[in-house]
CSV table of C-alpha atoms and ligand atoms in Angstrom, one decimal:
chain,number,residue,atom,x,y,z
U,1,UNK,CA,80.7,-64.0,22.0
U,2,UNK,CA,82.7,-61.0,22.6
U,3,UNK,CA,82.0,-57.7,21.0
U,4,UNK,CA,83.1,-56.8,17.6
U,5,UNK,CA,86.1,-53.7,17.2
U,6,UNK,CA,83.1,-51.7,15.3
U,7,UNK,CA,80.4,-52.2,18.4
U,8,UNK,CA,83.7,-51.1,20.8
U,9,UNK,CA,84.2,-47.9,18.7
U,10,UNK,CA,80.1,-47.7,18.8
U,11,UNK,CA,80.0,-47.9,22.8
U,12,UNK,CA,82.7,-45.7,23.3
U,13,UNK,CA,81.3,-42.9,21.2
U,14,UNK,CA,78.0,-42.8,22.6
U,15,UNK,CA,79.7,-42.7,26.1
U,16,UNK,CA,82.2,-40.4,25.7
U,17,UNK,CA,80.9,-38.3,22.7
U,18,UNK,CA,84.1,-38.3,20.3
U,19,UNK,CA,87.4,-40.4,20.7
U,20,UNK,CA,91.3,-41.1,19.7
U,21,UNK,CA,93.2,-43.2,17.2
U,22,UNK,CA,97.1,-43.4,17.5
U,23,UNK,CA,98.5,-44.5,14.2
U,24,UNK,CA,101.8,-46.3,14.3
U,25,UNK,CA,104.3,-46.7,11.8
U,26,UNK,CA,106.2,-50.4,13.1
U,27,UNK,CA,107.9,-50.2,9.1
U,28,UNK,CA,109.4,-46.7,10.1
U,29,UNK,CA,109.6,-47.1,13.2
U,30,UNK,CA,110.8,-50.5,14.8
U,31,UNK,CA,108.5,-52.9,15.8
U,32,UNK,CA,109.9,-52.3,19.9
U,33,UNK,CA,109.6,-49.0,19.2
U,34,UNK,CA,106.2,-49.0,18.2
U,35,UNK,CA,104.9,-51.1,21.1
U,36,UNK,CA,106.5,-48.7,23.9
U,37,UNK,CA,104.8,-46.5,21.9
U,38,UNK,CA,101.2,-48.1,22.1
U,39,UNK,CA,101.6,-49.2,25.4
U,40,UNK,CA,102.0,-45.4,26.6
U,41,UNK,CA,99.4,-44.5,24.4
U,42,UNK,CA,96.9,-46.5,25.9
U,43,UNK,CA,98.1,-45.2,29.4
U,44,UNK,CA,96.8,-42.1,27.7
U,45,UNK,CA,93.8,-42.9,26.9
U,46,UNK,CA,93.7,-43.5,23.2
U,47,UNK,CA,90.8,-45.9,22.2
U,48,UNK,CA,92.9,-48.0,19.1
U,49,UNK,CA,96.4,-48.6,17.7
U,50,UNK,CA,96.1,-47.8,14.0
U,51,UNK,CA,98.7,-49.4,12.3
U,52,UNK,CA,100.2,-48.1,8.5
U,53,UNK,CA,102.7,-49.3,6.7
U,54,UNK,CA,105.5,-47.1,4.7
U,55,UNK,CA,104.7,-47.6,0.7
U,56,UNK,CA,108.6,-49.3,0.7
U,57,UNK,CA,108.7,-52.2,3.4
U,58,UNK,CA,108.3,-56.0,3.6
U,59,UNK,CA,105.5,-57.8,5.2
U,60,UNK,CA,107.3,-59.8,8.0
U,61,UNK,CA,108.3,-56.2,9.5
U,62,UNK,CA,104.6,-55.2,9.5
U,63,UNK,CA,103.4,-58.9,11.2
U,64,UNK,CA,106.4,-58.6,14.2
U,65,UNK,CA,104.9,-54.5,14.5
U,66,UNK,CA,101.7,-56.2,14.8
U,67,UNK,CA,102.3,-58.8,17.1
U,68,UNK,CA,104.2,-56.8,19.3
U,69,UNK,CA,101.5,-53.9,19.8
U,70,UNK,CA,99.1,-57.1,20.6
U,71,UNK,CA,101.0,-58.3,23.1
U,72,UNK,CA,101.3,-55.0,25.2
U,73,UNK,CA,98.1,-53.7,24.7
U,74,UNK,CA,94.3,-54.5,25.8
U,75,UNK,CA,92.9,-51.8,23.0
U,76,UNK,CA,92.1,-52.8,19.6
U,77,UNK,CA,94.9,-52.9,17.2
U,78,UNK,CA,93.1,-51.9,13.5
U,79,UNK,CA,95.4,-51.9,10.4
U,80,UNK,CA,95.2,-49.2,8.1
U,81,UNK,CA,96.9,-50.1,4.9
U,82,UNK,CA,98.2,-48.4,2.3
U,83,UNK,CA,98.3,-51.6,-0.6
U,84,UNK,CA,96.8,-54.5,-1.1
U,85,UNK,CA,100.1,-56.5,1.0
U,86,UNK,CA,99.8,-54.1,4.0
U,87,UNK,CA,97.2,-56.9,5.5
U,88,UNK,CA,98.3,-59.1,8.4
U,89,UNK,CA,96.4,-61.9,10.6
U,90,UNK,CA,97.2,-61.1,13.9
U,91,UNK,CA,95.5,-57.4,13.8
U,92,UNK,CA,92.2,-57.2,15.5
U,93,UNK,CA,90.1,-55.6,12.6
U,94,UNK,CA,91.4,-53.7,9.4
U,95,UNK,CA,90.1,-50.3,7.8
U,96,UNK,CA,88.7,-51.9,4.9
U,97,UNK,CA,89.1,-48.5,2.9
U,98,UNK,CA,88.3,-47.1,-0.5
U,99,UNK,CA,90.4,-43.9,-1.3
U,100,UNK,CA,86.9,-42.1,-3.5
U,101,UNK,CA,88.5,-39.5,-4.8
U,102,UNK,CA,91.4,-41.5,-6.3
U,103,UNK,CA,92.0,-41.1,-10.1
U,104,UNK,CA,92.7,-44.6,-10.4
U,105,UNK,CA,90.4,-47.6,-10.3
U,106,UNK,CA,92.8,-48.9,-8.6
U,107,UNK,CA,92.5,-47.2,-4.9
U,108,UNK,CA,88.7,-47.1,-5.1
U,109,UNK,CA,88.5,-50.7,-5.6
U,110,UNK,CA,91.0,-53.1,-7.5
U,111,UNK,CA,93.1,-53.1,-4.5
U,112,UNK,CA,90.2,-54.1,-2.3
U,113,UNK,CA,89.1,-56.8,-4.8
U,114,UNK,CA,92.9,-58.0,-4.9
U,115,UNK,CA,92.7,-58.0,-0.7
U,116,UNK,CA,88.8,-59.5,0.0
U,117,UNK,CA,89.8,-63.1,0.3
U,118,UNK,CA,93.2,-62.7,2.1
U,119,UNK,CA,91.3,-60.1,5.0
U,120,UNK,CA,88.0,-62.7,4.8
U,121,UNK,CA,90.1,-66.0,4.9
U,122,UNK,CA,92.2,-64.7,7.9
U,123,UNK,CA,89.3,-63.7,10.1
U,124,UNK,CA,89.6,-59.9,10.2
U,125,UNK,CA,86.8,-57.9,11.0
U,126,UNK,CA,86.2,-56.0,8.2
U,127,UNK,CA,85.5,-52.1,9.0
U,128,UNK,CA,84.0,-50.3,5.5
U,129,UNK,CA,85.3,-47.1,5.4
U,130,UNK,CA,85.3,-44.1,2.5
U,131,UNK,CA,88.7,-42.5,3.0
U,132,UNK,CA,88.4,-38.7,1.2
U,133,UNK,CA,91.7,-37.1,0.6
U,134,UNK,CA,91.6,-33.1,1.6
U,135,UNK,CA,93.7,-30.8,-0.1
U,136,UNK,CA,97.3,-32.2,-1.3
U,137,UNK,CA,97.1,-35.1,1.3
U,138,UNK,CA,101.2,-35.4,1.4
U,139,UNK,CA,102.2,-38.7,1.0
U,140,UNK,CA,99.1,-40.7,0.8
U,141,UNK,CA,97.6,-38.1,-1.7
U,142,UNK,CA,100.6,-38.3,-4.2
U,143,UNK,CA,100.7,-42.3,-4.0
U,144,UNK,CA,97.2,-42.7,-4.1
U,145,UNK,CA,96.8,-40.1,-7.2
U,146,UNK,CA,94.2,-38.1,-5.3
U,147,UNK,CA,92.3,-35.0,-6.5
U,148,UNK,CA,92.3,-33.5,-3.3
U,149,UNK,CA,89.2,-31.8,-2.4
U,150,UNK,CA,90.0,-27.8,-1.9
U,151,UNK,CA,90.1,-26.8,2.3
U,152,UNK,CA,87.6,-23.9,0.6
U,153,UNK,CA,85.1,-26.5,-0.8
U,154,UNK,CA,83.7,-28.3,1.8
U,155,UNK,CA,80.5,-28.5,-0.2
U,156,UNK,CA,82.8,-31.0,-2.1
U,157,UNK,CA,83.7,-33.2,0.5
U,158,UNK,CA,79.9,-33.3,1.8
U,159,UNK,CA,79.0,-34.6,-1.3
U,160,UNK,CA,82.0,-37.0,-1.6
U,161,UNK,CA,80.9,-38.6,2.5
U,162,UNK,CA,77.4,-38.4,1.6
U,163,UNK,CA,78.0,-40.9,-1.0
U,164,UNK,CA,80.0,-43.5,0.7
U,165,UNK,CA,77.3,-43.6,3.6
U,166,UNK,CA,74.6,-44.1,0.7
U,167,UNK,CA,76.9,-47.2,-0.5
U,168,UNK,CA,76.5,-48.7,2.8
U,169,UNK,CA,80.2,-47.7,3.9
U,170,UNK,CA,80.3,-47.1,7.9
U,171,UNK,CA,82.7,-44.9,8.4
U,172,UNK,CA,84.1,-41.8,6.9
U,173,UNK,CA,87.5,-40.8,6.9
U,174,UNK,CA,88.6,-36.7,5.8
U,175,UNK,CA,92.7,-37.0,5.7
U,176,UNK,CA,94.6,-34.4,5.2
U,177,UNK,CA,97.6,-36.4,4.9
U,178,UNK,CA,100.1,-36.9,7.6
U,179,UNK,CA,102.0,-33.9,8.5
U,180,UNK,CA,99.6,-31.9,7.1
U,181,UNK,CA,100.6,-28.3,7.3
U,182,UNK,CA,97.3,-27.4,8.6
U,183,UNK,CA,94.4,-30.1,9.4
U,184,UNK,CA,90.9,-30.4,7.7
U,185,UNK,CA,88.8,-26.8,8.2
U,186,UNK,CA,86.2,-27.6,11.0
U,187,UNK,CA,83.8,-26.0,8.7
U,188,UNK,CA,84.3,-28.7,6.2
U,189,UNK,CA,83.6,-31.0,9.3
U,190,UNK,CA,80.8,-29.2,10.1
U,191,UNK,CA,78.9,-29.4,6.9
U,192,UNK,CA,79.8,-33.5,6.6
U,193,UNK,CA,78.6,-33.8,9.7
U,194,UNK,CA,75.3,-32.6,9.1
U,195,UNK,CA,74.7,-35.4,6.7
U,196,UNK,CA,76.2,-38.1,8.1
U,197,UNK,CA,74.9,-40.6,10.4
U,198,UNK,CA,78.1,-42.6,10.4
U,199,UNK,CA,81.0,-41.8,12.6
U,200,UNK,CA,83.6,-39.3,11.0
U,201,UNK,CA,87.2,-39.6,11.6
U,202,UNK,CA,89.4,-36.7,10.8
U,203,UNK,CA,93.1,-36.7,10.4
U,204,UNK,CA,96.4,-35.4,8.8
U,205,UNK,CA,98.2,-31.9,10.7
U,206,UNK,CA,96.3,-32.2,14.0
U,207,UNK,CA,98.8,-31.4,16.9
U,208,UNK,CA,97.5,-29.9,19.7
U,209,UNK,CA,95.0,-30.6,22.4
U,210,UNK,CA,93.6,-27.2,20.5
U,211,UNK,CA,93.1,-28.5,17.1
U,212,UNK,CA,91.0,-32.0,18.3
U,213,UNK,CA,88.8,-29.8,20.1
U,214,UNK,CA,87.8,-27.7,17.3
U,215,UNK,CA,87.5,-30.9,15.0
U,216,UNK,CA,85.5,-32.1,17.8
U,217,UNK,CA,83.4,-29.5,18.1
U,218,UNK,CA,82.5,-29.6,14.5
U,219,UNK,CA,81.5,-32.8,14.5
U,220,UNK,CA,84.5,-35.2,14.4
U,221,UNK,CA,83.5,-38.5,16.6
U,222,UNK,CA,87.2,-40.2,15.9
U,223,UNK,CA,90.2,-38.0,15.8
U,224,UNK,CA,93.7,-39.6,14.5
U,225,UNK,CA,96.9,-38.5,15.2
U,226,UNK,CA,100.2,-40.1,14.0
U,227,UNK,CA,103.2,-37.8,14.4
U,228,UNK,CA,102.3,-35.8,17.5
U,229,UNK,CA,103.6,-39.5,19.5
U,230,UNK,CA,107.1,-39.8,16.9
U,231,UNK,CA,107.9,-36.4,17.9
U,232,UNK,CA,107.3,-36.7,21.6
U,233,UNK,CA,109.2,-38.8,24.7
U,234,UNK,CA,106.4,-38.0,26.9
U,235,UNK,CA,103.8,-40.2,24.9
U,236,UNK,CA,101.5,-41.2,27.8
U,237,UNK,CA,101.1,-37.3,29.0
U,238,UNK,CA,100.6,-35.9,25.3
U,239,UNK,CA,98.2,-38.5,24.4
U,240,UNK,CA,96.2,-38.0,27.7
U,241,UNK,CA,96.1,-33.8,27.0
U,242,UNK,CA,94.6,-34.3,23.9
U,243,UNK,CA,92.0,-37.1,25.5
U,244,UNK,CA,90.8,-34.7,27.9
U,245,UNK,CA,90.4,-32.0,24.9
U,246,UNK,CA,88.6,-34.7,23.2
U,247,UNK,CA,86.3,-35.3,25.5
U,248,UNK,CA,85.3,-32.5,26.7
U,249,UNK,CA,84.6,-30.6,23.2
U,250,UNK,CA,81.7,-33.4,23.3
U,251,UNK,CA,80.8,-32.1,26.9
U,252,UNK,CA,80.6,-28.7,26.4
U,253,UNK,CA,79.7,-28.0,23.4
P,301,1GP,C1,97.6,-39.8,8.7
P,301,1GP,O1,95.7,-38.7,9.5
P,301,1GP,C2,96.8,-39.5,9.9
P,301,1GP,O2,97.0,-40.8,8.0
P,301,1GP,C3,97.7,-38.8,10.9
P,301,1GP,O3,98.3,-37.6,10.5
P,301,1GP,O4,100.6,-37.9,11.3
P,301,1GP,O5,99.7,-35.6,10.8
P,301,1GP,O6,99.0,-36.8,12.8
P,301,1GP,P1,99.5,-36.9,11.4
């Protein structure tokens, strides 16, 4: 049988101490777009396509986005959905998320209740994941009515991570929304870290080789970045700079 997207992201962590996600857009995007994209990016070294969807968009243009990225890449292909319709079958494995701090019921589990069957029925391997908003959170934090947690309270967040591993979540996610003016605080990083045994992925603002190395260095095993590759025509080159940074934050600690 061959190995599950969460024992890949296991392996790859262990070997190489911390690793990248490229998150795609195919609603925003294009879906031929988006696979040029991926398909560069994995020249580069990034581990996974993440794939979001844009709160206003049909379904069909998120299953072509998908379906394209599969058929030019090797690398998992992970959605990470922003509703309960952003779900499609031909993804390898979906971020099966719970936004905690969310005022509403609704992003810390109706949605998920609404999704379960469709993600089980299709066959998607399931990856349980607290998703913490940090400070505004731009987009994501609006939509998803967040009380983002303070850059100066990272005893907050701790606490926030601590409990999705104790409710048997296996990942952590601190996002500081995409296009974050600056990224999460590697202090905040640092204290999560220290009471986490799950991986932690940070994301939201990080755009330099510079930035994943200090996120890295504080204890980030999965960094994600989204519009560093959108603003970019040299995909495959910025996507392998911030690989090497990766990896050797893990090296030399
Ligand atoms: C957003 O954390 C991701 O969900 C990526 O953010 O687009 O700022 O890289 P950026």
């Amino acid at each position: 049988m061959s190995r599950s997207v969460e024992e890949r992201i296991h392996e790859e962590i262990r070997e190489k101490g911390a690793i990248h996600m490229t998150l795609l857009d195919p609603q925003k995007m294009g879906a031929n777009k988006c696979a040029e994209i991926a398909a560069e990016a994995e020249k580069g070294g990034t581990f996974a396509i993440m794939v979001g969807g844009s709160t206003l968009a049909s379904n069909s243009d998120l299953d072509d986005g998908v379906k394209e990225i599969k058929s030019v890449v090797d690398i998992p292909v992970i959605l990470f959905p922003n509703d309960v319709a952003r779900v499609s079958r031909y993804a390898d494995a979906i971020w099966f998320m719970s936004l905690l701090n969310s005022r509403l019921t609704y992003y810390v589990i109706d949605a998920q209740a609404l999704s379960a069957y469709t993600v089980k029925s299709y066959g998607l391997e399931a990856l349980p994941l607290g998703y913490i908003i940090i400070g505004q959170g731009g987009t994501v934090g609006f939509v998803g009515q967040a009380r983002g947690i303070p850059y100066d309270r990272p005893e907050l967040a701790m606490a926030y991570a601590l409990a999705a591993q104790t409710l048997g979540m296996r990942f952590v996610y601190l996002e500081a929304g995409s296009g974050a003016k600056a990224p999460v605080p590697p202090e905040m990083i640092k204290l999560v870290k220290s009471q986490l045994s799950v991986p932690l992925i940070v994301g939201g603002g990080i755009r330099d080789g510079a930035a994943a190395e200090a996120a890295v260095k504080a204890g980030a095993d999965i960094i994600v970045t989204g519009n560093m590759v959108e603003e970019t025509d040299r995909v495959r080159e910025v996507i392998n700079k911030m690989v090497a940074h990766i990896e050797s934050a893990k090296v030399n600690p």
